[in-house]
Short mmCIF file of C-alpha atoms and ligand atoms in Angstrom, two decimals:
data_model
loop_
_atom_site.label_atom_id
_atom_site.label_comp_id
_atom_site.label_asym_id
_atom_site.label_seq_id
_atom_site.Cartn_x
_atom_site.Cartn_y
_atom_site.Cartn_z
CA MET G 204 -5.87 -28.01 -15.06
CA GLU G 205 -7.19 -27.22 -11.62
CA LYS G 206 -8.47 -23.94 -10.28
CA VAL G 207 -5.78 -22.25 -8.16
CA ARG G 208 -6.03 -19.65 -5.43
CA ALA G 209 -3.49 -17.17 -4.13
CA GLN G 210 -3.68 -14.24 -1.75
CA ALA G 211 -1.74 -11.16 -0.68
CA PRO G 212 -2.23 -8.66 2.15
CA GLY G 213 -3.01 -4.96 2.00
CA LYS G 214 -0.84 -2.36 3.77
CA ILE G 215 -0.63 0.64 6.00
CA MET G 216 2.19 3.16 5.69
CA LEU G 217 3.48 3.82 9.21
CA PHE G 218 6.23 6.38 8.46
CA GLY G 219 7.95 8.08 5.55
CA GLU G 220 5.38 8.57 2.77
CA HIS G 221 6.37 10.94 -0.05
CA ALA G 222 10.00 11.17 1.09
CA VAL G 223 10.31 7.52 0.01
CA ILE G 224 9.71 8.61 -3.59
CA TYR G 225 12.94 10.65 -3.26
CA GLY G 226 15.22 7.82 -2.25
CA ARG G 227 14.48 7.91 1.49
CA PRO G 228 13.36 5.00 3.69
CA CYS G 229 9.84 4.36 4.95
CA ILE G 230 8.20 1.86 7.30
CA VAL G 231 5.23 -0.09 5.97
CA THR G 232 3.21 -2.83 7.62
CA ALA G 233 1.03 -5.56 6.10
CA ILE G 234 -2.52 -5.88 7.41
CA ASP G 235 -4.78 -8.84 8.08
CA LYS G 236 -7.07 -7.97 5.19
CA GLY G 237 -6.16 -8.38 1.56
CA VAL G 238 -7.07 -9.84 -1.77
CA GLN G 239 -7.68 -13.34 -3.05
CA VAL G 240 -7.30 -14.34 -6.68
CA PHE G 241 -8.78 -17.49 -8.21
CA LEU G 242 -7.59 -18.68 -11.61
CA LYS G 243 -9.56 -21.16 -13.63
CA PRO G 244 -7.85 -22.29 -16.83
CA ARG G 245 -10.08 -22.28 -19.93
CA LYS G 246 -10.07 -24.45 -23.03
CA ASP G 247 -9.75 -21.40 -25.30
CA GLU G 248 -7.20 -18.56 -25.05
CA ASN G 249 -9.62 -15.92 -23.77
CA VAL G 250 -9.24 -14.10 -20.46
CA SER G 251 -12.21 -12.98 -18.41
CA LEU G 252 -12.24 -10.98 -15.20
CA THR G 253 -14.80 -11.01 -12.42
CA ALA G 254 -13.97 -8.59 -9.61
CA ASP G 255 -16.72 -7.89 -7.10
CA ALA G 256 -15.11 -4.81 -5.63
CA LEU G 257 -14.24 -3.29 -9.01
CA GLY G 258 -17.55 -3.94 -10.70
CA PHE G 259 -16.30 -6.39 -13.36
CA ASP G 260 -18.48 -9.36 -14.18
CA ASN G 261 -17.05 -11.65 -16.85
CA PHE G 262 -15.20 -8.70 -18.34
CA SER G 263 -13.28 -9.79 -21.42
CA ILE G 264 -9.54 -8.95 -21.61
CA ASN G 265 -7.67 -8.98 -24.89
CA LEU G 266 -3.95 -9.13 -24.06
CA ALA G 267 -3.02 -7.69 -27.45
CA LYS G 268 -4.62 -4.36 -26.51
CA PRO G 269 -2.51 -1.70 -24.70
CA VAL G 270 -2.76 -1.53 -20.90
CA LYS G 271 -3.90 2.08 -20.89
CA SER G 272 -6.89 1.31 -23.12
CA TYR G 273 -8.49 -0.52 -20.15
CA PRO G 274 -10.38 1.02 -17.23
CA LYS G 275 -7.88 2.09 -14.57
CA THR G 276 -8.98 -0.60 -12.12
CA ALA G 277 -8.28 -3.40 -14.62
CA GLN G 278 -4.88 -2.09 -15.70
CA PHE G 279 -2.84 -3.80 -12.98
CA ILE G 280 -4.34 -7.13 -13.98
CA VAL G 281 -3.81 -6.58 -17.72
CA SER G 282 -0.22 -5.43 -17.21
CA THR G 283 0.58 -8.40 -14.96
CA LEU G 284 -0.86 -10.85 -17.51
CA GLN G 285 1.01 -9.25 -20.40
CA ASN G 286 4.31 -9.27 -18.50
CA PHE G 287 3.79 -12.86 -17.41
CA LYS G 288 3.07 -13.90 -20.96
CA GLU G 289 6.18 -12.11 -22.18
CA GLU G 290 8.45 -13.55 -19.49
CA PHE G 291 7.13 -17.08 -19.11
CA GLY G 292 4.97 -17.62 -22.19
CA ILE G 293 1.43 -18.59 -21.24
CA ARG G 294 -0.93 -19.79 -23.90
CA ALA G 295 -4.04 -20.94 -22.10
CA GLY G 296 -6.83 -18.53 -21.26
CA PHE G 297 -8.19 -18.00 -17.74
CA ASP G 298 -11.25 -17.01 -15.85
CA ILE G 299 -9.90 -14.69 -13.18
CA ILE G 300 -11.91 -13.95 -10.06
CA THR G 301 -10.67 -11.47 -7.47
CA LYS G 302 -12.16 -10.98 -4.03
CA SER G 303 -11.15 -8.13 -1.80
CA ALA G 304 -11.68 -8.05 1.97
CA ILE G 305 -11.39 -4.25 1.95
CA LYS G 306 -13.76 -1.94 0.14
CA GLU G 307 -12.24 1.36 1.25
CA SER G 308 -9.45 3.14 -0.61
CA GLY G 309 -5.86 3.45 0.52
CA PHE G 310 -5.06 -0.06 1.72
CA GLY G 311 -2.97 -1.16 -1.23
CA THR G 312 -5.49 -3.43 -2.91
CA SER G 313 -4.07 -2.77 -6.41
CA ALA G 314 -0.65 -3.90 -5.22
CA ALA G 315 -2.18 -6.90 -3.45
CA VAL G 316 -4.11 -7.92 -6.59
CA THR G 317 -0.92 -7.68 -8.65
CA VAL G 318 1.03 -9.87 -6.23
CA ALA G 319 -1.78 -12.40 -5.68
CA LEU G 320 -2.42 -12.73 -9.42
CA THR G 321 1.30 -13.28 -10.12
CA LYS G 322 1.45 -15.94 -7.39
CA ALA G 323 -1.59 -17.67 -8.91
CA LEU G 324 -0.04 -17.53 -12.40
CA LEU G 325 3.21 -19.01 -11.06
CA ARG G 326 1.30 -21.79 -9.35
CA THR G 327 -0.79 -22.70 -12.34
CA SER G 328 2.19 -22.69 -14.72
CA GLY G 329 4.62 -24.45 -12.38
CA LYS G 330 7.08 -21.51 -12.57
CA LYS G 331 9.00 -20.08 -9.63
CA LEU G 332 10.19 -16.65 -8.54
CA SER G 333 12.03 -15.77 -5.34
CA LYS G 334 10.35 -13.10 -3.20
CA ASN G 335 12.79 -10.49 -4.49
CA GLU G 336 12.03 -11.50 -8.08
CA LEU G 337 8.30 -11.45 -7.34
CA PHE G 338 8.67 -7.92 -5.97
CA ARG G 339 10.56 -6.76 -9.11
CA PHE G 340 8.07 -8.42 -11.43
CA CYS G 341 5.07 -6.76 -9.74
CA TYR G 342 6.79 -3.40 -9.32
CA ARG G 343 7.23 -3.29 -13.08
CA ALA G 344 3.45 -3.60 -13.56
CA MET G 345 2.87 -0.85 -11.00
CA LEU G 346 5.17 1.57 -12.83
CA GLU G 347 3.59 0.70 -16.16
CA VAL G 348 0.16 1.62 -14.83
CA GLN G 349 0.94 4.59 -12.55
CA ASP G 350 4.28 5.95 -13.82
CA VAL G 351 5.15 6.85 -10.22
CA GLY G 352 5.41 4.91 -6.96
CA SER G 353 8.06 3.64 -4.57
CA GLY G 354 6.73 0.06 -4.56
CA PHE G 355 6.30 -0.03 -0.75
CA ASP G 356 2.79 -1.49 -1.15
CA ILE G 357 4.08 -4.22 -3.49
CA ALA G 358 6.75 -5.03 -0.88
CA ALA G 359 4.15 -5.35 1.90
CA ALA G 360 2.00 -7.61 -0.29
CA THR G 361 5.03 -9.73 -1.24
CA PHE G 362 6.86 -10.05 2.09
CA GLY G 363 4.21 -9.36 4.75
CA GLY G 364 5.14 -8.22 8.27
CA THR G 365 6.60 -4.80 8.97
CA LEU G 366 9.32 -3.57 6.63
CA TYR G 367 11.94 -0.89 6.50
CA PHE G 368 11.79 -0.09 2.80
CA VAL G 369 13.78 2.12 0.47
CA THR G 370 12.50 3.30 -2.92
CA ALA G 371 12.19 0.63 -5.60
CA GLY G 372 13.20 -2.06 -3.13
CA ARG G 373 16.79 -0.84 -2.68
CA ALA G 374 16.32 -2.07 0.89
CA ILE G 375 13.55 -4.36 2.08
CA THR G 376 14.35 -5.22 5.70
CA PRO G 377 11.85 -7.04 7.95
CA LEU G 378 11.51 -5.40 11.36
CA ASP G 379 10.89 -7.21 14.58
CA ALA G 380 7.79 -5.15 15.39
CA PRO G 381 5.89 -5.42 18.67
CA TYR G 382 2.12 -5.77 18.85
CA LEU G 383 0.97 -2.33 17.76
CA GLN G 384 -2.60 -1.25 18.27
CA ILE G 385 -3.40 1.02 15.38
CA VAL G 386 -6.76 2.74 15.03
CA VAL G 387 -7.61 3.59 11.43
CA GLY G 388 -9.98 6.49 10.72
CA HIS G 389 -11.13 6.85 7.12
CA THR G 390 -12.13 10.26 5.80
CA GLY G 391 -14.48 8.79 3.17
CA ILE G 392 -12.54 10.69 0.51
CA LYS G 393 -10.62 8.69 -2.07
CA ALA G 394 -7.09 10.03 -2.55
CA ASP G 395 -5.68 10.01 -6.07
CA SER G 396 -2.17 9.02 -5.01
CA PRO G 397 -0.33 9.32 -8.36
CA SER G 398 -1.62 12.86 -8.88
CA ILE G 399 -0.68 13.88 -5.31
CA VAL G 400 2.80 12.43 -5.86
CA LYS G 401 3.04 14.46 -9.08
CA ASP G 402 1.89 17.62 -7.22
CA VAL G 403 4.66 17.12 -4.67
CA GLY G 404 7.01 16.70 -7.64
CA LYS G 405 6.07 20.20 -8.82
CA VAL G 406 6.87 21.63 -5.36
CA VAL G 407 10.19 19.77 -5.39
CA ARG G 408 11.06 21.31 -8.77
CA LYS G 409 10.13 24.81 -7.59
CA ARG G 410 11.55 24.72 -4.06
CA GLY G 411 14.22 22.02 -4.21
CA ALA G 412 16.32 23.00 -1.19
CA TRP G 413 13.26 23.50 1.00
CA ALA G 414 11.78 20.13 -0.01
CA LYS G 415 15.11 18.39 0.53
CA GLU G 416 15.21 19.75 4.08
CA ILE G 417 11.73 18.30 4.76
CA PHE G 418 12.68 14.94 3.27
CA ASP G 419 15.87 14.92 5.37
CA GLN G 420 13.79 15.48 8.50
CA ILE G 421 11.32 12.75 7.49
CA GLU G 422 14.25 10.40 6.96
CA GLU G 423 15.47 11.20 10.47
CA VAL G 424 11.98 10.44 11.85
CA VAL G 425 11.91 7.10 9.99
CA ARG G 426 15.34 6.10 11.32
CA GLU G 427 14.32 6.95 14.89
CA ALA G 428 10.99 5.17 14.39
CA ARG G 429 12.77 2.01 13.30
CA VAL G 430 14.67 1.95 16.60
CA ALA G 431 11.57 2.87 18.63
CA ILE G 432 9.57 0.06 16.96
CA GLU G 433 12.29 -2.49 17.61
CA ASN G 434 12.46 -1.33 21.25
CA ASN G 435 8.67 -1.41 21.64
CA ASN G 436 8.71 2.20 22.84
CA LEU G 437 5.09 3.18 22.23
CA LYS G 438 5.40 6.67 23.64
CA GLN G 439 8.28 7.46 21.32
CA ILE G 440 6.57 5.87 18.30
CA GLY G 441 3.58 8.13 18.98
CA GLU G 442 5.74 11.25 19.24
CA LEU G 443 7.46 10.36 15.99
CA MET G 444 4.06 9.94 14.30
CA ASN G 445 3.20 13.48 15.38
CA ARG G 446 6.53 14.79 14.06
CA ASN G 447 6.00 13.00 10.75
CA GLN G 448 2.49 14.48 10.47
CA LYS G 449 3.81 18.00 11.02
CA LEU G 450 6.31 17.56 8.18
CA LEU G 451 3.59 16.19 5.87
CA GLU G 452 1.44 19.21 6.70
CA GLU G 453 4.34 21.50 5.76
CA LEU G 454 4.66 19.60 2.50
CA GLY G 455 0.99 20.39 1.84
CA VAL G 456 -0.41 16.86 1.63
CA SER G 457 -2.68 16.82 4.69
CA SER G 458 -6.23 18.16 4.60
CA ALA G 459 -8.81 19.71 6.91
CA GLU G 460 -10.61 16.34 7.20
CA LEU G 461 -7.42 14.43 8.06
CA ASN G 462 -6.34 17.11 10.54
CA ARG G 463 -9.72 16.94 12.26
CA LEU G 464 -9.54 13.16 12.71
CA ILE G 465 -5.91 13.35 13.83
CA GLY G 466 -6.66 16.10 16.36
CA ALA G 467 -9.60 14.16 17.80
CA ALA G 468 -7.46 11.03 18.20
CA ARG G 469 -4.71 12.95 20.00
CA ASP G 470 -7.16 14.74 22.29
CA ALA G 471 -8.69 11.38 23.22
CA GLY G 472 -5.33 10.09 24.41
CA ALA G 473 -3.65 8.40 21.45
CA TYR G 474 0.16 8.16 21.74
CA GLY G 475 0.30 9.88 18.35
CA ALA G 476 -1.50 10.18 15.03
CA LYS G 477 -0.76 10.96 11.41
CA LEU G 478 -2.10 10.59 7.92
CA SER G 479 -1.10 7.38 6.15
CA GLY G 480 -0.43 7.19 2.41
CA ALA G 481 -0.47 9.98 -0.11
CA GLY G 482 -2.71 12.26 2.00
CA ARG G 483 -5.56 14.68 1.08
CA GLY G 484 -8.01 11.85 1.78
CA ASP G 485 -8.05 8.12 2.48
CA PHE G 486 -7.22 7.58 6.15
CA MET G 487 -5.26 8.52 9.25
CA ILE G 488 -3.76 6.20 11.85
CA ALA G 489 -3.44 6.56 15.61
CA LEU G 490 -1.34 4.49 17.98
CA VAL G 491 -3.23 3.55 21.13
CA ASP G 492 -3.15 1.15 24.04
CA GLU G 493 -6.01 -1.19 24.86
CA GLY G 494 -7.44 1.08 27.56
CA ARG G 495 -7.79 4.07 25.24
CA ARG G 496 -8.82 2.33 22.05
CA GLU G 497 -12.55 2.82 22.38
CA ARG G 498 -12.24 6.42 23.47
CA VAL G 499 -10.03 7.23 20.48
CA GLU G 500 -12.36 5.42 18.07
CA ASP G 501 -15.38 7.29 19.43
CA ALA G 502 -13.56 10.60 19.14
CA ILE G 503 -12.65 9.94 15.50
CA GLU G 504 -16.23 8.96 14.70
CA SER G 505 -17.61 12.02 16.47
CA VAL G 506 -15.79 14.25 13.97
CA GLY G 507 -16.95 12.30 10.91
CA GLY G 508 -14.33 9.55 10.51
CA ARG G 509 -15.14 5.92 9.87
CA ILE G 510 -13.26 3.29 11.86
CA ILE G 511 -11.83 0.44 9.79
CA ASN G 512 -10.77 -2.54 11.88
CA VAL G 513 -7.42 -3.93 10.86
CA GLU G 514 -4.56 -5.71 12.55
CA VAL G 515 -1.06 -4.70 11.53
CA ASN G 516 2.22 -6.62 11.18
CA LYS G 517 0.49 -9.49 9.43
CA LYS G 518 3.05 -12.20 8.72
CA LEU G 519 2.59 -14.32 5.60
O1 LIG U 1693 -1.77 6.58 -1.08
P1 LIG U 1693 -0.99 5.32 -1.12
O2 LIG U 1693 -1.46 4.33 -0.15
O3 LIG U 1693 -0.82 4.82 -2.49
O4 LIG U 1693 0.48 5.72 -0.59
C1 LIG U 1693 1.27 6.63 -1.27
C2 LIG U 1693 2.62 6.75 -0.60
C3 LIG U 1693 3.59 7.62 -1.36
O5 LIG U 1693 4.83 7.61 -0.66
C4 LIG U 1693 3.09 9.05 -1.42
C5 LIG U 1693 3.82 7.11 -2.78
C6 LIG U 1693 4.64 5.85 -2.88
O6 LIG U 1693 4.46 5.12 -3.85
O7 LIG U 1693 5.50 5.59 -2.02
#
């Protein structure tokens, strides 16, 4: 059998993080950087993993061992292989090589690896899944590893483009997004998303009515943002980003570092800025136009952020 290659893009959350865990919609966009997976069938039934970004070099995977007995970074791969074996029956072993175009945290590389690996496994075994089935298959692996998660990053990796997405893929609607210039400022701090999601869960249990009110307002922002995106209304998209950020701050998931980068971007003339993802680290995003891009980037850097160059709305 031949070596096969498959790829999937990373993501940026534009609107609606956290609320999406509670059945609300969000807007996610695929980026031009992602993950490639190469599969080389072996003569024996062993599986080995080489992943530059994760520090695995010929790491041996025994599919009989439980997912959680593996290092966190290998768990998505182990779970995907086990599920594939269970659903489609694969006997041959593989050398798996993954290459990531993004080193920084928060861009959905685990989701992209899961989707790219599944696509490679389908290719090499001659099996087929529709995009919806591919989403479901990969979302299962994500829940097995993390216990929590809406699956928005799996959807971006599976479908590409910009999506209006509801928890667990209850809606996955492609949006006709304009060319958006997004500046990404990384804090240099890695956010532990599942534990932040669980922290918000505690707040929801303690202050249910209050949290529901915030999620209702985030939902309203997402609905307005969908219209603003489809109408290419940059000024309004920016204002909605600021409104979304304020609600995330109230929810307690922003941080001093994120707020500093966001403030600098706004002062330098961005249409709007907000954190993106679980918060308390990773990165913020700012919407700009060409004329202000450099000024906004410089301002973010001057307060300690690192600019990561990505293009959004990457179609597959
Ligand atoms: O930090 P990230 O990129 O994994 O994004 C988390 C977004 C949440 O809404 C907080 C969780 C989720 O799975 O939707």
